[in-house]
mmCIF file of C-alpha atoms and ligand atoms in Angstrom:
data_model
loop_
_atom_site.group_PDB
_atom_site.id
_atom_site.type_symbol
_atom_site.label_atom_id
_atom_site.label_comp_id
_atom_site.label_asym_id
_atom_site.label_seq_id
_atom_site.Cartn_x
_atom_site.Cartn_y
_atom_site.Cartn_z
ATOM 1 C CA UNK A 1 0.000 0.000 0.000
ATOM 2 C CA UNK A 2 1.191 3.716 -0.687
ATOM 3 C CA UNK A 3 1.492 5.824 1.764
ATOM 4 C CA UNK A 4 0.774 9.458 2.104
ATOM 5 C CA UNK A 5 3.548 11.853 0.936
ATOM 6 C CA UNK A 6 4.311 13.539 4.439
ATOM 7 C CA UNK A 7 4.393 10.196 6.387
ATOM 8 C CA UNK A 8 6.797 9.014 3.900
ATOM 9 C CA UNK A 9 8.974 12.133 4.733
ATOM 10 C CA UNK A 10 8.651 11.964 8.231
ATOM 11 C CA UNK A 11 9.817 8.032 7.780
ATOM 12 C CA UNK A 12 12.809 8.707 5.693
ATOM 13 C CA UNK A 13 13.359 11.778 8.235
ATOM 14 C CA UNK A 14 13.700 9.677 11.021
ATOM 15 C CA UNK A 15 15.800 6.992 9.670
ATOM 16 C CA UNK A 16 17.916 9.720 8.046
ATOM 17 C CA UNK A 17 18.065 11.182 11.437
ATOM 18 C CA UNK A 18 19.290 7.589 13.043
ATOM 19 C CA UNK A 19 21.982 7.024 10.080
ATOM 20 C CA UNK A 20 22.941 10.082 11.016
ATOM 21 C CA UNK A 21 23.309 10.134 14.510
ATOM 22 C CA UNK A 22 24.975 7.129 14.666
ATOM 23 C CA UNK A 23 27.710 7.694 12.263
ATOM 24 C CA UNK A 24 28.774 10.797 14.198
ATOM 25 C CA UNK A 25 28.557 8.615 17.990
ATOM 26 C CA UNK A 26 29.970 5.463 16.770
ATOM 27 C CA UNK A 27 33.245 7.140 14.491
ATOM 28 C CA UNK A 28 36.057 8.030 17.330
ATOM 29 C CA UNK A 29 36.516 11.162 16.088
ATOM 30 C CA UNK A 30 39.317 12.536 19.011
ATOM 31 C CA UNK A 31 42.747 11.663 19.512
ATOM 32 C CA UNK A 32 43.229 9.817 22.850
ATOM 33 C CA UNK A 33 42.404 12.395 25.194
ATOM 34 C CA UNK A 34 45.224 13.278 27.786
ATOM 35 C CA UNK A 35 43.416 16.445 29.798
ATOM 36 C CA UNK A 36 40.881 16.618 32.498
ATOM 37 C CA UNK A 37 39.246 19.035 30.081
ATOM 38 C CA UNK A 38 38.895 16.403 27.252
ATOM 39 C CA UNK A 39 36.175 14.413 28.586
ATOM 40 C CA UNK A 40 33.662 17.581 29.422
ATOM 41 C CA UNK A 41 34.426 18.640 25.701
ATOM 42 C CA UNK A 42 33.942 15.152 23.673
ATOM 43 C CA UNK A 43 30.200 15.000 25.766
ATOM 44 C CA UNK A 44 29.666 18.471 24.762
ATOM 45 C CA UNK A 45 30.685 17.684 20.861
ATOM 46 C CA UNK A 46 28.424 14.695 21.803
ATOM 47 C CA UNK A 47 25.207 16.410 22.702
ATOM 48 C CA UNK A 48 25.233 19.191 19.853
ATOM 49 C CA UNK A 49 25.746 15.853 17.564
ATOM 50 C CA UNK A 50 22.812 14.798 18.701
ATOM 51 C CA UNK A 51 20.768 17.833 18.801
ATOM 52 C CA UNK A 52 22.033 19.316 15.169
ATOM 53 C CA UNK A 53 22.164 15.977 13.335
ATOM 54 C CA UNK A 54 18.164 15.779 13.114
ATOM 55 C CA UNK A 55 17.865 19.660 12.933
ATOM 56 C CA UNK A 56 20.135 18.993 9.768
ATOM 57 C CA UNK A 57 18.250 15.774 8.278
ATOM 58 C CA UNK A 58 14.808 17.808 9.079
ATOM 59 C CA UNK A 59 15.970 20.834 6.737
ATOM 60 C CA UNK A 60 17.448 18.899 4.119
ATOM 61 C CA UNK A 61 14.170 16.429 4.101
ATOM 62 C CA UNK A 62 11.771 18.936 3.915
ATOM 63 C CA UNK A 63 13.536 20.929 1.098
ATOM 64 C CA UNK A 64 13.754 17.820 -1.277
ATOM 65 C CA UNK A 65 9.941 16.531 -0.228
ATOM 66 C CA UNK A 66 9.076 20.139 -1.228
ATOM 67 C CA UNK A 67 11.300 20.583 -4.330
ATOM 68 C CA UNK A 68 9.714 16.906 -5.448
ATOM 69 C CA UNK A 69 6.115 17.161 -4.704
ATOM 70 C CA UNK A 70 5.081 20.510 -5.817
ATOM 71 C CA UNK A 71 7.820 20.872 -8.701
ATOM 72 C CA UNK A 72 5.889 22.134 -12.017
ATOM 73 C CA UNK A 73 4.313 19.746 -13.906
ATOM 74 C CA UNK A 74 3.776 19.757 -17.463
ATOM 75 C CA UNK A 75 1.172 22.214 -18.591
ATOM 76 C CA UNK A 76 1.466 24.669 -15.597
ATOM 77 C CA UNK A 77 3.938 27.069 -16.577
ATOM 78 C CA UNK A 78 1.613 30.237 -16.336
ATOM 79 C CA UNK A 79 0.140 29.246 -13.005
ATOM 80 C CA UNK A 80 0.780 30.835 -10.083
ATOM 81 C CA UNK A 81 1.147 29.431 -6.845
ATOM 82 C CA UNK A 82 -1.410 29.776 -3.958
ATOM 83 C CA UNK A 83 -1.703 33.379 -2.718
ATOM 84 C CA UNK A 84 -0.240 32.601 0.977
ATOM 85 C CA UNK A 85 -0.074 35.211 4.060
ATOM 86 C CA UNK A 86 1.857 33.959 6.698
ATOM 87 C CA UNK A 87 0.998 31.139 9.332
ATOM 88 C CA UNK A 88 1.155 33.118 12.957
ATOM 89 C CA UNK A 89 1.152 29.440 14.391
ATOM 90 C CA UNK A 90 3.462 27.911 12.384
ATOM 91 C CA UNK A 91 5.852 31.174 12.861
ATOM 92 C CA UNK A 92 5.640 31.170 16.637
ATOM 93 C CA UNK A 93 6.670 27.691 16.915
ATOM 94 C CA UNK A 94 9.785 27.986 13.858
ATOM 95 C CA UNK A 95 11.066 30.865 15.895
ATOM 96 C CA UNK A 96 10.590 29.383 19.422
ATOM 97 C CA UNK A 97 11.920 26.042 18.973
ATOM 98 C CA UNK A 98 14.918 27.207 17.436
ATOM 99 C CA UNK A 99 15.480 29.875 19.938
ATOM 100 C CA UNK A 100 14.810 27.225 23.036
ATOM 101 C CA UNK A 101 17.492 24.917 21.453
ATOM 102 C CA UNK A 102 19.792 27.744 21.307
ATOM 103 C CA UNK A 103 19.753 29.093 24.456
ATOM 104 C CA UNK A 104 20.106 25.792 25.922
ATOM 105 C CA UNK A 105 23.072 24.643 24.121
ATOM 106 C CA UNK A 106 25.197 27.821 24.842
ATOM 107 C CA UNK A 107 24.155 27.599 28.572
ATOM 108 C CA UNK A 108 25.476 24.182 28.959
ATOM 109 C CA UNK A 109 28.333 24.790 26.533
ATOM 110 C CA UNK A 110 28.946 27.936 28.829
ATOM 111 C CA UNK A 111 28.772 26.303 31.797
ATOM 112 C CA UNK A 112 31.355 23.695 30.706
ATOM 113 C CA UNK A 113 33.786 26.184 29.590
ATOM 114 C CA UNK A 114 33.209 27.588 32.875
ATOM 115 C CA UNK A 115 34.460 24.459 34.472
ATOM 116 C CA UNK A 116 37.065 23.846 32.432
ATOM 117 C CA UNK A 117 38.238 27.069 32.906
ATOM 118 C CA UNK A 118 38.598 27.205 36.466
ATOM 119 C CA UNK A 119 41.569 28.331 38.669
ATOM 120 C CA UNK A 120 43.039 25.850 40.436
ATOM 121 C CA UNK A 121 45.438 25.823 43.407
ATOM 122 C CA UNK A 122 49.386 25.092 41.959
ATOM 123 C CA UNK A 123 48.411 25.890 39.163
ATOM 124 C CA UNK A 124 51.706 25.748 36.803
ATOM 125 C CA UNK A 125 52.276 28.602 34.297
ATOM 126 C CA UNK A 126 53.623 28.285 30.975
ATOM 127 C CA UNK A 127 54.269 30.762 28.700
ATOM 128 C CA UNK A 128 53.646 29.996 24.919
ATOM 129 C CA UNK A 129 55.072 32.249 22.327
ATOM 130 C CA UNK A 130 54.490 31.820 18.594
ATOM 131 C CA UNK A 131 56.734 33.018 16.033
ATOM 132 C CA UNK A 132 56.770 31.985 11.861
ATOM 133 C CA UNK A 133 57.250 28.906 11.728
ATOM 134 C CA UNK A 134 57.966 27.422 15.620
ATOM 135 C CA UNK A 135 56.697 27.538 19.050
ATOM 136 C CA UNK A 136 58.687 28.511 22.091
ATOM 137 C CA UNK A 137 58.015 28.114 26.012
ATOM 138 C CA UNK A 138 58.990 29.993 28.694
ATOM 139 C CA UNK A 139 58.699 28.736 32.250
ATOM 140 C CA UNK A 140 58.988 31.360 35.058
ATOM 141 C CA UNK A 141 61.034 30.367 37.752
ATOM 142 C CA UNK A 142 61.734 31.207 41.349
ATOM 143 C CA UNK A 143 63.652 34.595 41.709
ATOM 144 C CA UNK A 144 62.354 35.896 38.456
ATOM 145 C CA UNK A 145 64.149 34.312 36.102
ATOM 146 C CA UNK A 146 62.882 32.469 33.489
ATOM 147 C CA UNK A 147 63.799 29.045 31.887
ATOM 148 C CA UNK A 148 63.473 29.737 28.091
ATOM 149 C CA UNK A 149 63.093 25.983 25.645
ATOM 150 C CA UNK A 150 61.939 25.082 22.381
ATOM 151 C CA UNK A 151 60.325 21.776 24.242
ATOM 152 C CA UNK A 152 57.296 21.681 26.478
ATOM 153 C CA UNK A 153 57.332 19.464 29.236
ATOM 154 C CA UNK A 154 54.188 18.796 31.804
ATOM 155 C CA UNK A 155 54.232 17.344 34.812
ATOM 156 C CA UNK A 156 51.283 14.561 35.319
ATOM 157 C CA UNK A 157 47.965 15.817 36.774
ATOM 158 C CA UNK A 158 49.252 18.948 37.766
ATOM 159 C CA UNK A 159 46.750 22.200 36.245
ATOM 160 C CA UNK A 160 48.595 23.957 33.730
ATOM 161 C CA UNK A 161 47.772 27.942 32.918
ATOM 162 C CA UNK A 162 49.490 28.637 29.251
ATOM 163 C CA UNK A 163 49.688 32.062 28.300
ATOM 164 C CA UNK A 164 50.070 32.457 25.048
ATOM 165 C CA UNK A 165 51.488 35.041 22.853
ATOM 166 C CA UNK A 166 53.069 35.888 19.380
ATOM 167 C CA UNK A 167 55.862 37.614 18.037
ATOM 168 C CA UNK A 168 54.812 38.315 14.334
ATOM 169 C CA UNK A 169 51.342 37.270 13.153
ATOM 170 C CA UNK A 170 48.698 35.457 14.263
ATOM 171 C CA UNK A 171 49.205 31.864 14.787
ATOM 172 C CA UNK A 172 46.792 29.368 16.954
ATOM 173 C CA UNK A 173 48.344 26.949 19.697
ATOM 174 C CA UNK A 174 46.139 23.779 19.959
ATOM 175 C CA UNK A 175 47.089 20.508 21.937
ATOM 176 C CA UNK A 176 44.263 18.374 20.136
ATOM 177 C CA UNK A 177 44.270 15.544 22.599
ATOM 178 C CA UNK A 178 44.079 17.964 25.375
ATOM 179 C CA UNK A 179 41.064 19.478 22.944
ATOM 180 C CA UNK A 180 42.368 23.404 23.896
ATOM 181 C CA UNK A 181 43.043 25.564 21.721
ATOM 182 C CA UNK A 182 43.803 29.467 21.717
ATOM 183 C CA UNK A 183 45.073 31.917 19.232
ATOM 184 C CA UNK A 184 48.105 33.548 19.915
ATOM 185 C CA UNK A 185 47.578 37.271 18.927
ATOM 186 C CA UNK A 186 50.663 39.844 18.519
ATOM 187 C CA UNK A 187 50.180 43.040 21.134
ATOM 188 C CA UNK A 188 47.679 40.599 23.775
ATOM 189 C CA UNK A 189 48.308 38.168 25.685
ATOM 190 C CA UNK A 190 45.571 34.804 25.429
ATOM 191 C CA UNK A 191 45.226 32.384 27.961
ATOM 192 C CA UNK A 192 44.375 28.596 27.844
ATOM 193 C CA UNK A 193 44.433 25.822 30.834
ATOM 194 C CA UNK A 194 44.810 22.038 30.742
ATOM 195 C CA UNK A 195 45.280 19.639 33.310
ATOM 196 C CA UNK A 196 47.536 16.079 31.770
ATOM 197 C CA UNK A 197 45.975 13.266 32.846
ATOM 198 C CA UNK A 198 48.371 11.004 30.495
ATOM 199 C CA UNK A 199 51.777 10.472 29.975
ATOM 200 C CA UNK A 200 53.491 10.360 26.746
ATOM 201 C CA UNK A 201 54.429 12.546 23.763
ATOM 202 C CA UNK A 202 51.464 14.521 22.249
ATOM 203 C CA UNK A 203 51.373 16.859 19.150
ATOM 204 C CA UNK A 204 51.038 20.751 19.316
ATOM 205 C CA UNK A 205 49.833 22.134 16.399
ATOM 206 C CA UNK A 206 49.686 25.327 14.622
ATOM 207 C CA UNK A 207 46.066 25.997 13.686
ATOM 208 C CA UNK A 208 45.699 29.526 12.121
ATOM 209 C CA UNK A 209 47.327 30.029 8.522
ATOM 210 C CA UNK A 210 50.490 31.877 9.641
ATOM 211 C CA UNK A 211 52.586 31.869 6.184
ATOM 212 C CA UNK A 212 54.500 29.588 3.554
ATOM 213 C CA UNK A 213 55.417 27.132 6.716
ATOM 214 C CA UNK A 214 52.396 27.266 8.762
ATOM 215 C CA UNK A 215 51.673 23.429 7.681
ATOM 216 C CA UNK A 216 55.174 22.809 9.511
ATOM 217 C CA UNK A 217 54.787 24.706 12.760
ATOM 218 C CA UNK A 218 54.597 21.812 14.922
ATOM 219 C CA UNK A 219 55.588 20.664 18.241
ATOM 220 C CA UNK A 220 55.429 18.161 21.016
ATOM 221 C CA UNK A 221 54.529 18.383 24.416
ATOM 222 C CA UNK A 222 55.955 15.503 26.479
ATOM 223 C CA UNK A 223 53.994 14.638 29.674
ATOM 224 C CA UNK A 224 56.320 12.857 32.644
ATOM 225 C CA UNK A 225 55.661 12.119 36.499
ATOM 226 C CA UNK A 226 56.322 15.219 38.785
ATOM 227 C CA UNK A 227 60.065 13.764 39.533
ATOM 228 C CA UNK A 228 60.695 13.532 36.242
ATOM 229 C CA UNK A 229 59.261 17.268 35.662
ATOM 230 C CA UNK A 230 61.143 18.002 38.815
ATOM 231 C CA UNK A 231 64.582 16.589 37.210
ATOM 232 C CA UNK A 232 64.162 18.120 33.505
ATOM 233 C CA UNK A 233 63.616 21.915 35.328
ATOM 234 C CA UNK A 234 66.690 21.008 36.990
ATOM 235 C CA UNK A 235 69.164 19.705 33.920
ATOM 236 C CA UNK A 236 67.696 22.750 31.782
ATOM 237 C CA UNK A 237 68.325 25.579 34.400
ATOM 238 C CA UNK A 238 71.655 24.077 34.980
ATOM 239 C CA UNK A 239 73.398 24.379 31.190
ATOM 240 C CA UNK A 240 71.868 28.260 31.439
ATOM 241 C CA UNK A 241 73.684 29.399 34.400
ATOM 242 C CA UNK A 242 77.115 28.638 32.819
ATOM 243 C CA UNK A 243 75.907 29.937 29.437
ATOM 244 C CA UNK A 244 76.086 33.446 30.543
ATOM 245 C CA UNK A 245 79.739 32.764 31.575
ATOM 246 C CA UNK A 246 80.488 30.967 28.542
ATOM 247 C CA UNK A 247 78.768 33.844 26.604
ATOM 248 C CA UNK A 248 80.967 36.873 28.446
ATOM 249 C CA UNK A 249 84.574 34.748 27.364
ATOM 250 C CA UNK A 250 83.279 33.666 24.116
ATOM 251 C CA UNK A 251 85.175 36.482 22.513
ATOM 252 C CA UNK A 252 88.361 35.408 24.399
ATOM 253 C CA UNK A 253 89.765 34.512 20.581
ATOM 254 C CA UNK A 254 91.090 31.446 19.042
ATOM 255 C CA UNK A 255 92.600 29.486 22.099
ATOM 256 C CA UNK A 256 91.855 26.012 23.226
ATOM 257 C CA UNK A 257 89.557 26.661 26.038
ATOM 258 C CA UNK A 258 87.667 30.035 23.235
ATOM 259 C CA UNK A 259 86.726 27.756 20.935
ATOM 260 C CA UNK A 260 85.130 25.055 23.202
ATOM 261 C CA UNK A 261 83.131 28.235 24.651
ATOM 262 C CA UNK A 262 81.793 29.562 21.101
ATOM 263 C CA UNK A 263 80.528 26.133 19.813
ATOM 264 C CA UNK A 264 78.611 25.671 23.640
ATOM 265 C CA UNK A 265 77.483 29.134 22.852
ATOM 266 C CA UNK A 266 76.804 27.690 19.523
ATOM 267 C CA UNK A 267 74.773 24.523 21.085
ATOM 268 C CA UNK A 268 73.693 26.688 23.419
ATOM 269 C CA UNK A 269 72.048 29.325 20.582
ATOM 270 C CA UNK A 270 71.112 26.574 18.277
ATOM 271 C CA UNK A 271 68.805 24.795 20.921
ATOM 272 C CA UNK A 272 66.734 27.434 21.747
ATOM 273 C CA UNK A 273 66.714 28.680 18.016
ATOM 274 C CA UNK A 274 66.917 26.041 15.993
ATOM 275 C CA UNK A 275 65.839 22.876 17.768
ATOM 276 C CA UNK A 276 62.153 23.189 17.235
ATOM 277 C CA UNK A 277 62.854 23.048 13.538
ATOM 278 C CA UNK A 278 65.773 21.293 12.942
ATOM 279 C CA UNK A 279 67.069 17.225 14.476
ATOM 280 C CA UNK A 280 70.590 17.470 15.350
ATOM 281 C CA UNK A 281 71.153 14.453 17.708
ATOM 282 C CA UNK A 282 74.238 16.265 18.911
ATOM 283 C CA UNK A 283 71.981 19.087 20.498
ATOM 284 C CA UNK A 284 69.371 16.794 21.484
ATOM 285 C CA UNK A 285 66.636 18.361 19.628
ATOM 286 C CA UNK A 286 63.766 16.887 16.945
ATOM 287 C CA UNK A 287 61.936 19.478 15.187
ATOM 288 C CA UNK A 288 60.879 18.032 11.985
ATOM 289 C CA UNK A 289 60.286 21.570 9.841
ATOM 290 C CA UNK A 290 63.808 21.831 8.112
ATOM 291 C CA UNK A 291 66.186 19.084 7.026
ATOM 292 C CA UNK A 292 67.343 16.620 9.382
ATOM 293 C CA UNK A 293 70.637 18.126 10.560
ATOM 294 C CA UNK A 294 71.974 14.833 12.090
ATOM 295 C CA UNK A 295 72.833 13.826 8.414
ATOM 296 C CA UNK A 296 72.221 16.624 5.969
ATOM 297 C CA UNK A 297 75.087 18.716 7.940
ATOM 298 C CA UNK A 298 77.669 16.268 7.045
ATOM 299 C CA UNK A 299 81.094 17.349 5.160
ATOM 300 C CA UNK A 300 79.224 20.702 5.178
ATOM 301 C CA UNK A 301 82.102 23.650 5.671
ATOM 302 C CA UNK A 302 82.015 26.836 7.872
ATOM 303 C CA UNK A 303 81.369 28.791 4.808
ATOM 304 C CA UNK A 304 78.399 26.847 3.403
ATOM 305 C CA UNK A 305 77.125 26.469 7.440
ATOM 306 C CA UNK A 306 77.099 30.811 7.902
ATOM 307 C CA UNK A 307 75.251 31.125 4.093
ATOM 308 C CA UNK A 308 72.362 28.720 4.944
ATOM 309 C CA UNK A 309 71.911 30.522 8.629
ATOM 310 C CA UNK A 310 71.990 34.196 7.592
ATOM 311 C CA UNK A 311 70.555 33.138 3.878
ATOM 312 C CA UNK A 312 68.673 30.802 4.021
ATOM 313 C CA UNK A 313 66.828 31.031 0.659
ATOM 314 C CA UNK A 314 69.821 31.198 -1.591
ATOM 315 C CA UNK A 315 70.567 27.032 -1.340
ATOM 316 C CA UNK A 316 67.308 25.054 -0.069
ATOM 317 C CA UNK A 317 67.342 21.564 0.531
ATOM 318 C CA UNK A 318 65.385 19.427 -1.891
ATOM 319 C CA UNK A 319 62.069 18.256 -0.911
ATOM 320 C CA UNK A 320 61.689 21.758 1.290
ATOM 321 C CA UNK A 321 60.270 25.427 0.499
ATOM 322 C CA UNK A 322 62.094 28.707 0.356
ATOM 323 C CA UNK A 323 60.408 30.989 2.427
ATOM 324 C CA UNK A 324 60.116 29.047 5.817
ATOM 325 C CA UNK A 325 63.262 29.571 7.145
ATOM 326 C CA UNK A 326 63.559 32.633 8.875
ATOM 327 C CA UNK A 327 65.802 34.883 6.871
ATOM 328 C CA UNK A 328 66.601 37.775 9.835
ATOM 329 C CA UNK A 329 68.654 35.656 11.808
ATOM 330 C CA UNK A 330 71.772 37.856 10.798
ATOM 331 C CA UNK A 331 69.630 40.385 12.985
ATOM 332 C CA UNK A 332 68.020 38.706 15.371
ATOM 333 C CA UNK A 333 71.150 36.816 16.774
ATOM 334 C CA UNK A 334 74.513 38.784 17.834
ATOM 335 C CA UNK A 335 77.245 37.997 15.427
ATOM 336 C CA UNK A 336 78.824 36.110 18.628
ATOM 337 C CA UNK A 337 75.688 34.066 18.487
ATOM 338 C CA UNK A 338 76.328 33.557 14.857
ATOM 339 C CA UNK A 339 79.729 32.494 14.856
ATOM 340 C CA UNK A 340 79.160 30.302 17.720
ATOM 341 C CA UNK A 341 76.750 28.432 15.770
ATOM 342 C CA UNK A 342 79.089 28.462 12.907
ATOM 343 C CA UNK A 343 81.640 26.821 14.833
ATOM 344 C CA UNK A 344 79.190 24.651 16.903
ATOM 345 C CA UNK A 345 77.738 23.186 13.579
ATOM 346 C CA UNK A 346 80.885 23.129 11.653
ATOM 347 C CA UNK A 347 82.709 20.780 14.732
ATOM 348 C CA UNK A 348 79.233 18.357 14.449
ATOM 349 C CA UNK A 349 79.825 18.275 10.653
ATOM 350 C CA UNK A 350 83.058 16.407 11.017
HETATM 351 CU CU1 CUA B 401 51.782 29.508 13.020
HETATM 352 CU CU2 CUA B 401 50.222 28.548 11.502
#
């Protein structure tokens, strides 16, 4: 038996609807999640899912039933349709439902942002500083100084308060399985918190379009037991404190104990500079945007070392872009800097 055109709609509606709904609760659509704040979020993505799947299939079913059953029909191209003024009923209740669904959703979205946002007591803070085409951290430490890194390390269940900021355009630091995400806006100063809940190496990504290498501006943020967050403070404030010796006798000239200083200058400069970029097993560091230093440096001399740093564009590696390299370096860095690296790099190539 047929049945009538509108309970067919509301039949395909529905199973339309189900299709739907399931596809988007069944398909793990996260990373692992590795935050207290990741849970709250994935029910939240949850419930809109829910709610805006059949608000979707509704739409879309109406507008083909509509477009099918009263399409023109041979023989009725001068005919008008139906001279129609509005339907108060049917406009209370188009506007009303809509607007109850609405302000529902953003109260219980607000309310979990609310949560998730927080203070909490110990709260650690991290600042975040994006800058074409890498991300830097700076951990404040006790008696004002600062511990400044190319790699972000958390200590396990332990709130975290990042404040983020950038040096040159806008950029967008997001830890997807700790689902924040905040952009980092030149002149302000954005804030974002996140509690690990996970150990283990998880991707930071770039997520605003930030230039030629934005696709590249990627990171990792390790999470490690409170010891082990305890001990990494510790073996990265060390090297620092004798940097700023090594950096007032680097000029001491060509002797023995000068040219050890420049190339731990060098190290010392290329870490913080170049590491989120650039492998070079020698310096510890894995940054994946530029060519893998551990090998492509090899046989390379001084010469061909200080053109690719200060022009960077003029020889690029095969299988990477112009353009994504920093090409100020000859005036961001002091010429000490410069010829530390130089001599750091040079003494790796060998
Ligand atoms: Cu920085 Cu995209």
């Amino acid at each position: 038996m047929r049945r009538h055109p509108v309970a067919q709609m509301v039949i395909v509606g529905a199973i339309a609807s189900a299709i739907g709904i399931a596809i988007a609760l069944v398909i793990d659509w996260f990373p692992a999640d590795a935050a207290e704040q990741a849970k709250p979020i994935d029910t939240l993505y949850d419930v809109l899912m829910i709610v805006s799947v059949p608000v979707f299939v509704l739409v879309t079913v109406v507008t083909l039933f509509a477009a099918w059953n009263f399409r023109m029909r041979p023989g009725q191209e001068h005919e008008d349709g139906p001279p129609i003024h509005g339907n108060t009923r049917l406009e209370v209740i188009w506007t009303a439902v809509p607007a109850i669904l609405l302000v529902s959703l953003c109260s219980y979205a607000y309310v979990v942002l609310r949560d998730i946002e927080e203070k909490q007591p110990n709260t650690l803070v991290v600042h975040v500083t994006g800058q074409q085409f890498a991300w830097r951290y700076r951990y404040p430490q006790e008696g004002g100084r600062a511990l400044e890194t190319t790699q972000l390390v958390l200590p396990k269940d332990r709130p975290v308060l990042f404040k983020v900021h950038a040096e040159d355009v806008i950029h967008d630091f997001w830890v997807p399985a700790f689902r924040v995400k905040i952009d980092a806006v030149p002149g302000i100063t954005t804030e974002v918190r996140a509690t690990p809940t996970k150990l283990g190496r998880f991707p930071v990504v770039c997520a605003e379009l930030c230039g030629l290498g934005h696709a590249v501006m990627r990171s990792t943020v390790r999470v490690v037991s409170p010891a082990a967050y305890d001990r990494w403070i510790e073996a990265q404030a060390a090297p620092a404190t004798g940097g700023g010796t090594t950096g007032g006798e680097a000029g001491g000239g060509e002797g023995g104990g000068g040219a050890t200083d420049l190339a731990a200058l060098g190290r010392e400069t290329f870490v913080s500079n170049c590491g989120s970029c650039h492998t070079l097993a020698d310096a510890g560091t894995s940054g994946a945007a530029g060519p893998d230093l551990t090998t492509a440096l090899a046989g390379q001399d001084e010469a061909t070392i200080r053109e690719d740093i200060v022009d960077p564009d003029k020889r690029v590696a095969e299988g990477y872009q112009a353009g994504v390299m920093p090409s100020n370096f000859a005036e961001t860095l002091s010429a000490e800097q410069i010829d530390g690296l130089v001599a750091y790099l040079a003494s790796v190539s060998r």
